[in-house]
Amino acid sequence: MKKSLGAKIIVGATPVWIVGTYDAAGKPNIMTAAWAGVCCSEPPCVAVSLRKATYSYGSIIQRKAFTVNVPSAQYLREADYAGIASGKDIDKFAKMKFTPVKGEFVDAPYIQEFPLVIECKLLHTIEIGLHTQFIGEIMDVKAEEEILGDKQLPLQEKINQFVFSPGTRTYYNVGEFLEKAFSAGKEFGK
Amino acid sequence: MKKSLGAKIIVGATPVWIVGTYDAAGKPNIMTAAWAGVCCSEPPCVAVSLRKATYSYGSIIQRKAFTVNVPSAQYLREADYAGIASGKDIDKFAKMKFTPVKGEFVDAPYIQEFPLVIECKLLHTIEIGLHTQFIGEIMDVKAEEEILGDKQLPLQEKINQFVFSPGTRTYYNVGEFLEKAFSAGKEFGK
């Protein structure tokens, strides 16, 4: 039996991404976003949604760029903190002892310590309501060499990622390999 | 050392959602989308991106509604298949022995067998490139009673969800509980 839970954000797991920006003065900042995902293959784009009240909001509008930094589980506490504290008040890079590196292709900093980072150029700004969605074109992806597998692709096991469950406001790890995509279903289709 | 991988969709894990629609004739259809996520808290909204070539695309444009169905890992093969086959050619509900149920609030069907389903009304259509992003307002969330915990919230463990890793085109399960959000970082901030 299904029970109606109302018009709430209860969707299972969402990614936890840390958005990197420079403010007007060039100070690097980060904030955690879980309202985020991929939104287009060509051009390759991701979307992150931020509230106007965040310090990062103005930085993205001004610099027309941001980075997405994918944290490994060892940085869970830092990621949680980066979603609580505001860059208005605190130098989060310094507080967390993260090293900001200027993007190679965009005017935004990434976190040197993270295994997987993405440089994005702002393409679209969509006003939805409490959140504004920023669609960024992926200009480059950078990964630590030690997480790369055979085909020079990051292995999910080595990213050691975690996800957020908004209903219960809890974090879970990304666990074990299950199946190859675009393959597991082929047998089913026969 | 970080290695540049180019402008590719390598972002770690994305959710795997199955989008439910009615076509012009009222035939229920589903397709799997991994370019998807939450995009606003108020109104509560999700975004799913589909290619114009998909059969579901026209259905969403016409009916201005879709459902998001969150599969448990037991339906991984079906979910993979629903991302390969087209509703133009095949009755995917029948093929997978899924039961379509008309949404209570929107003109789209959900999958009765799935633990967690979301009814969405189309709010915005964003043309990005190969993919079009549909932003849907969550009108209701429905969950199987057996997956609900103490606070009548679905437990991530019982959704038994899996995620997609686009770089390696592989599926992983959502594993074990790590920490409470908006809590793990507080200690860090002190």
Coordinates of C-alpha atoms in Angstrom, one line a residue:
Chain A
M1 CA 0.0 0.0 0.0
K2 CA 1.3 3.5 -0.9
K3 CA 0.9 6.3 1.5
S4 CA 0.8 9.9 0.4
L5 CA 3.6 12.0 2.0
G6 CA 2.6 15.4 0.5
A7 CA 4.5 17.8 -1.7
K8 CA 7.9 17.3 -0.2
I9 CA 11.5 16.7 -1.4
I10 CA 11.6 13.0 -0.7
V11 CA 13.4 11.6 -3.7
G12 CA 15.9 9.0 -2.4
A13 CA 19.6 9.9 -2.8
T14 CA 21.0 13.1 -4.3
P15 CA 24.7 13.9 -5.0
V16 CA 26.7 16.0 -2.6
W17 CA 28.7 18.6 -4.6
I18 CA 30.8 21.4 -3.4
V19 CA 30.6 24.5 -5.5
G20 CA 33.7 26.7 -5.8
T21 CA 33.6 30.4 -6.7
Y22 CA 35.6 33.6 -6.4
D23 CA 33.9 36.6 -4.9
A24 CA 34.2 40.2 -6.2
A25 CA 37.5 40.7 -4.3
G26 CA 38.9 37.4 -5.6
K27 CA 38.5 35.5 -2.3
P28 CA 37.8 31.8 -3.0
N29 CA 34.7 30.3 -1.4
I30 CA 32.9 27.0 -1.4
M31 CA 29.4 25.8 -0.5
T32 CA 27.8 22.4 -0.5
A33 CA 24.8 21.8 -2.8
A34 CA 22.7 18.7 -3.1
W35 CA 20.1 20.3 -5.5
A36 CA 22.3 19.4 -8.4
G37 CA 22.9 17.0 -11.3
V38 CA 23.8 16.6 -14.9
C39 CA 21.4 18.2 -17.3
C40 CA 22.7 17.9 -20.9
S41 CA 25.1 15.7 -22.8
E42 CA 26.0 18.1 -25.7
P43 CA 27.2 20.6 -24.6
P44 CA 28.0 18.6 -21.4
C45 CA 26.3 20.5 -18.6
V46 CA 25.6 20.3 -15.0
A47 CA 23.1 22.2 -12.9
V48 CA 23.4 23.5 -9.3
S49 CA 20.7 25.3 -7.5
L50 CA 21.5 27.9 -4.9
R51 CA 19.4 30.3 -2.8
K52 CA 19.8 34.0 -3.6
A53 CA 20.8 34.5 0.1
T54 CA 24.0 32.5 -0.3
Y55 CA 27.3 34.3 -0.7
S56 CA 28.1 32.0 -3.7
Y57 CA 25.1 33.2 -5.6
G58 CA 26.5 36.7 -6.2
S59 CA 29.9 35.2 -7.1
I60 CA 28.5 33.0 -9.8
I61 CA 26.4 35.9 -11.3
Q62 CA 29.5 38.1 -11.4
R63 CA 32.2 35.6 -12.5
K64 CA 29.9 33.5 -14.7
A65 CA 31.8 30.5 -13.6
F66 CA 31.9 27.8 -10.9
T67 CA 33.6 24.6 -10.1
V68 CA 32.0 21.3 -8.9
N69 CA 34.2 19.5 -6.4
V70 CA 33.1 15.9 -5.6
P71 CA 34.1 15.0 -2.1
S72 CA 35.2 11.6 -0.9
A73 CA 33.7 10.3 2.3
Q74 CA 36.8 11.3 4.3
Y75 CA 35.7 14.9 3.8
L76 CA 32.1 14.3 4.9
R77 CA 32.3 16.6 7.9
E78 CA 33.9 19.4 5.9
A79 CA 31.2 19.0 3.2
D80 CA 28.5 19.2 5.8
Y81 CA 30.1 22.3 7.4
A82 CA 30.4 24.0 4.0
G83 CA 26.7 23.7 3.7
I84 CA 26.1 25.3 7.1
A85 CA 28.6 28.2 7.3
S86 CA 28.5 31.2 5.0
G87 CA 31.4 32.6 3.0
K88 CA 30.2 36.0 4.0
D89 CA 31.5 35.3 7.5
I90 CA 34.2 32.7 7.1
D91 CA 37.1 31.8 4.9
K92 CA 36.0 28.2 4.4
F93 CA 39.1 27.3 2.5
A94 CA 41.3 28.4 5.3
K95 CA 39.0 26.9 8.0
M96 CA 39.2 23.5 6.3
K97 CA 42.8 23.7 5.3
F98 CA 41.8 23.2 1.7
T99 CA 44.0 24.6 -1.1
P100 CA 42.2 26.7 -3.7
V101 CA 43.6 26.3 -7.3
K102 CA 42.5 28.7 -10.0
G103 CA 40.6 26.9 -12.7
E104 CA 42.5 26.3 -15.9
F105 CA 39.6 27.2 -18.1
V106 CA 37.2 29.2 -15.9
D107 CA 37.3 32.0 -13.4
A108 CA 36.6 29.9 -10.3
P109 CA 38.8 27.9 -7.9
Y110 CA 38.7 24.1 -7.3
I111 CA 39.8 22.2 -4.2
Q112 CA 43.2 20.6 -4.7
E113 CA 42.5 17.9 -2.0
F114 CA 39.5 16.5 -3.8
P115 CA 39.7 13.5 -6.1
L116 CA 37.4 14.8 -8.8
V117 CA 36.7 18.4 -9.9
I118 CA 34.8 20.0 -12.7
E119 CA 35.3 23.4 -14.3
C120 CA 32.0 25.0 -15.4
K121 CA 31.2 28.2 -17.4
L122 CA 27.8 29.6 -16.6
L123 CA 25.4 29.1 -19.5
H124 CA 21.9 29.7 -18.1
T125 CA 20.4 31.2 -14.9
I126 CA 16.9 29.9 -14.2
E127 CA 14.8 31.6 -11.5
I128 CA 12.6 28.9 -10.1
G129 CA 11.6 30.1 -6.6
L130 CA 13.6 30.0 -3.4
H131 CA 16.4 28.5 -5.5
T132 CA 18.0 29.8 -8.6
Q133 CA 19.4 27.1 -10.9
F134 CA 22.7 27.7 -12.6
I135 CA 23.4 25.6 -15.6
G136 CA 27.1 25.4 -16.3
E137 CA 28.9 24.0 -19.3
I138 CA 31.6 21.5 -18.4
M139 CA 34.9 22.9 -19.7
D140 CA 37.1 20.3 -18.1
V141 CA 37.2 17.5 -15.6
K142 CA 40.3 16.8 -13.5
A143 CA 40.9 13.8 -11.5
E144 CA 43.6 12.5 -9.2
E145 CA 45.7 10.0 -11.1
E146 CA 45.4 7.5 -8.3
I147 CA 41.6 7.2 -8.8
L148 CA 41.9 6.4 -12.6
G149 CA 41.3 2.9 -13.9
D150 CA 42.3 1.2 -17.1
K151 CA 40.7 3.6 -19.5
Q152 CA 41.9 6.7 -17.7
L153 CA 38.4 7.0 -16.2
P154 CA 37.8 7.6 -12.5
L155 CA 36.6 4.5 -10.7
Q156 CA 33.6 5.1 -8.5
E157 CA 35.1 2.9 -5.8
K158 CA 38.1 5.2 -5.6
I159 CA 36.1 8.4 -5.6
N160 CA 34.7 6.9 -2.4
Q161 CA 31.7 9.2 -2.8
F162 CA 28.7 9.7 -0.5
V163 CA 25.1 10.9 -1.2
F164 CA 22.5 12.8 0.7
S165 CA 19.0 11.6 1.4
P166 CA 16.9 14.8 1.8
G167 CA 13.8 13.2 3.5
T168 CA 15.7 11.9 6.5
R169 CA 18.6 14.4 6.1
T170 CA 21.2 11.7 6.2
Y171 CA 24.3 10.7 4.3
Y172 CA 25.0 7.3 2.8
N173 CA 28.1 6.0 1.1
V174 CA 28.0 4.9 -2.5
G175 CA 28.6 1.2 -2.1
E176 CA 29.5 -1.7 -4.4
F177 CA 29.4 -2.3 -8.1
L178 CA 26.2 -3.9 -9.3
E179 CA 26.1 -4.0 -13.1
K180 CA 27.2 -2.4 -16.3
A181 CA 24.7 0.1 -17.7
F182 CA 23.3 -0.3 -21.2
S183 CA 24.0 -3.9 -20.8
A184 CA 22.1 -5.3 -17.8
G185 CA 18.8 -4.5 -19.5
K186 CA 19.7 -5.9 -23.0
E187 CA 19.2 -9.5 -21.8
F188 CA 15.9 -8.4 -20.3
G189 CA 14.8 -7.0 -23.7
K190 CA 15.3 -10.3 -25.6
Chain B
M1 CA 48.6 15.0 -9.3
K2 CA 45.5 15.9 -11.2
K3 CA 45.0 14.8 -14.8
S4 CA 42.8 16.6 -17.2
L5 CA 40.1 14.4 -18.7
G6 CA 38.5 16.9 -21.0
A7 CA 35.0 18.3 -21.2
K8 CA 33.2 15.1 -20.4
I9 CA 30.4 14.0 -18.1
I10 CA 32.5 12.5 -15.4
V11 CA 30.8 13.6 -12.2
G12 CA 30.7 10.6 -9.9
A13 CA 27.3 9.2 -9.1
T14 CA 24.0 10.4 -10.4
P15 CA 20.5 9.2 -9.4
V16 CA 18.6 6.7 -11.7
W17 CA 15.0 7.9 -12.1
I18 CA 12.3 6.4 -14.2
V19 CA 10.1 9.0 -15.8
G20 CA 6.4 8.1 -16.3
T21 CA 4.2 9.7 -18.9
Y22 CA 1.0 9.3 -20.9
D23 CA 1.2 9.7 -24.7
A24 CA -1.4 11.5 -26.8
A25 CA -3.5 8.3 -27.0
G26 CA -3.3 7.8 -23.2
K27 CA -0.8 4.9 -23.4
P28 CA 1.4 4.9 -20.3
N29 CA 5.2 4.9 -20.9
I30 CA 8.4 5.0 -18.9
M31 CA 12.0 5.9 -19.6
T32 CA 15.1 6.0 -17.5
A33 CA 16.9 9.3 -16.9
A34 CA 20.1 9.9 -15.0
W35 CA 20.4 13.5 -16.0
A36 CA 18.1 14.5 -13.1
G37 CA 18.0 15.9 -9.7
V38 CA 16.3 18.3 -7.2
C39 CA 16.4 22.0 -8.3
C40 CA 14.3 24.0 -5.8
S41 CA 13.0 23.7 -2.3
E42 CA 10.0 26.2 -2.6
P43 CA 8.2 25.3 -4.7
P44 CA 9.6 21.8 -4.3
C45 CA 10.9 20.9 -7.8
V46 CA 12.9 18.3 -9.6
A47 CA 14.5 18.4 -13.0
V48 CA 14.8 15.7 -15.6
S49 CA 16.6 16.1 -18.9
L50 CA 15.4 14.2 -22.0
R51 CA 16.5 14.2 -25.6
K52 CA 13.9 15.6 -28.1
A53 CA 14.1 12.2 -29.9
T54 CA 12.6 10.3 -27.0
Y55 CA 9.0 9.3 -27.1
S56 CA 8.6 10.7 -23.6
Y57 CA 9.6 14.2 -24.7
G58 CA 6.4 14.8 -26.7
S59 CA 4.3 13.3 -23.9
I60 CA 5.6 15.7 -21.3
I61 CA 5.1 18.7 -23.6
Q62 CA 1.5 17.6 -24.3
R63 CA 0.4 16.5 -20.9
K64 CA 2.5 19.0 -18.9
A65 CA 3.1 16.3 -16.3
F66 CA 5.4 13.4 -15.5
T67 CA 6.1 11.1 -12.6
V68 CA 9.5 10.2 -11.1
N69 CA 9.7 6.6 -10.0
V70 CA 12.7 5.6 -7.9
P71 CA 13.7 2.0 -8.6
S72 CA 15.0 -0.4 -6.0
A73 CA 18.0 -2.4 -7.0
Q74 CA 15.8 -5.5 -7.6
Y75 CA 14.6 -3.6 -10.7
L76 CA 18.0 -2.6 -12.0
R77 CA 17.7 -4.7 -15.2
E78 CA 14.2 -3.2 -15.9
A79 CA 15.5 0.3 -15.3
D80 CA 18.5 -0.3 -17.6
Y81 CA 16.1 -1.7 -20.3
A82 CA 13.8 1.3 -19.9
G83 CA 16.7 3.5 -20.9
I84 CA 17.5 1.5 -24.0
A85 CA 14.1 0.6 -25.6
S86 CA 11.7 3.3 -26.9
G87 CA 8.0 3.7 -26.0
K88 CA 7.5 4.3 -29.7
D89 CA 8.1 0.7 -30.4
I90 CA 7.3 -1.1 -27.2
D91 CA 4.7 -1.1 -24.4
K92 CA 7.3 -1.0 -21.6
F93 CA 4.8 -1.3 -18.8
A94 CA 3.5 -4.6 -20.3
K95 CA 7.0 -5.9 -21.2
M96 CA 8.1 -5.4 -17.6
K97 CA 4.9 -6.5 -16.0
F98 CA 4.7 -3.1 -14.2
T99 CA 1.3 -1.7 -13.3
P100 CA 0.6 1.8 -14.3
V101 CA -1.5 3.9 -11.8
K102 CA -2.9 7.2 -12.9
G103 CA -1.4 10.0 -10.8
E104 CA -3.7 11.4 -8.1
F105 CA -2.7 15.0 -8.8
V106 CA -1.2 15.0 -12.3
D107 CA -1.9 13.6 -15.8
A108 CA 0.9 10.9 -15.7
P109 CA 1.2 7.3 -14.5
Y110 CA 3.4 6.0 -11.8
I111 CA 4.7 2.4 -11.3
Q112 CA 2.8 0.6 -8.6
E113 CA 5.6 -1.8 -7.9
F114 CA 8.1 0.9 -7.0
P115 CA 8.8 1.9 -3.4
L116 CA 8.9 5.7 -4.0
V117 CA 7.1 7.7 -6.6
I118 CA 6.7 11.4 -7.2
E119 CA 4.0 13.3 -9.1
C120 CA 5.2 16.4 -11.0
K121 CA 3.5 19.2 -12.8
L122 CA 5.6 20.7 -15.6
L123 CA 6.7 24.2 -14.6
H124 CA 9.5 25.1 -17.0
T125 CA 11.0 23.7 -20.2
I126 CA 14.6 24.7 -20.8
E127 CA 16.3 24.0 -24.1
I128 CA 19.9 23.4 -23.4
G129 CA 21.3 21.5 -26.4
L130 CA 20.9 17.8 -27.1
H131 CA 18.8 17.6 -23.9
T132 CA 15.8 19.6 -22.9
Q133 CA 15.4 20.1 -19.2
F134 CA 11.9 19.7 -17.7
I135 CA 11.4 21.3 -14.3
G136 CA 8.5 19.8 -12.5
E137 CA 6.9 20.9 -9.3
I138 CA 6.4 18.1 -6.9
M139 CA 2.7 17.8 -6.2
D140 CA 2.9 14.7 -4.1
V141 CA 5.2 11.9 -3.0
K142 CA 4.0 8.4 -2.4
A143 CA 5.8 5.6 -0.7
E144 CA 5.2 2.0 0.2
E145 CA 4.3 1.8 3.9
E146 CA 6.9 -0.9 4.5
I147 CA 9.7 1.5 3.6
L148 CA 8.6 4.2 6.1
G149 CA 10.5 4.7 9.4
D150 CA 9.6 6.3 12.6
K151 CA 8.7 9.7 11.3
Q152 CA 6.8 8.4 8.4
L153 CA 9.7 9.1 6.2
P154 CA 11.2 6.6 3.7
L155 CA 14.4 5.0 5.0
Q156 CA 17.1 5.1 2.4
E157 CA 18.1 1.5 3.4
K158 CA 14.6 0.3 2.5
I159 CA 14.4 2.2 -0.8
N160 CA 17.4 0.0 -1.6
Q161 CA 18.4 2.5 -4.3
F162 CA 21.2 2.4 -6.9
V163 CA 23.1 5.1 -8.7
F164 CA 24.7 5.5 -12.1
S165 CA 28.4 6.5 -12.7
P166 CA 28.4 8.1 -16.2
G167 CA 32.2 8.0 -16.8
T168 CA 32.4 4.2 -16.5
R169 CA 28.7 3.6 -17.4
T170 CA 28.2 1.4 -14.3
Y171 CA 25.7 1.1 -11.5
Y172 CA 26.5 1.1 -7.8
N173 CA 24.2 0.5 -4.8
V174 CA 23.6 3.2 -2.2
G175 CA 25.3 1.6 0.8
E176 CA 25.4 2.2 4.5
F177 CA 24.4 5.1 6.7
L178 CA 27.3 7.5 7.4
E179 CA 26.2 10.6 9.3
K180 CA 23.3 12.9 9.9
A181 CA 23.4 16.0 7.7
F182 CA 23.5 19.5 9.2
S183 CA 25.0 17.9 12.2
A184 CA 28.3 16.2 11.2
G185 CA 29.8 19.5 10.2
K186 CA 28.7 21.5 13.3
E187 CA 31.4 19.9 15.4
F188 CA 33.9 20.8 12.7
G189 CA 32.8 24.4 12.8
K190 CA 33.5 24.8 16.5

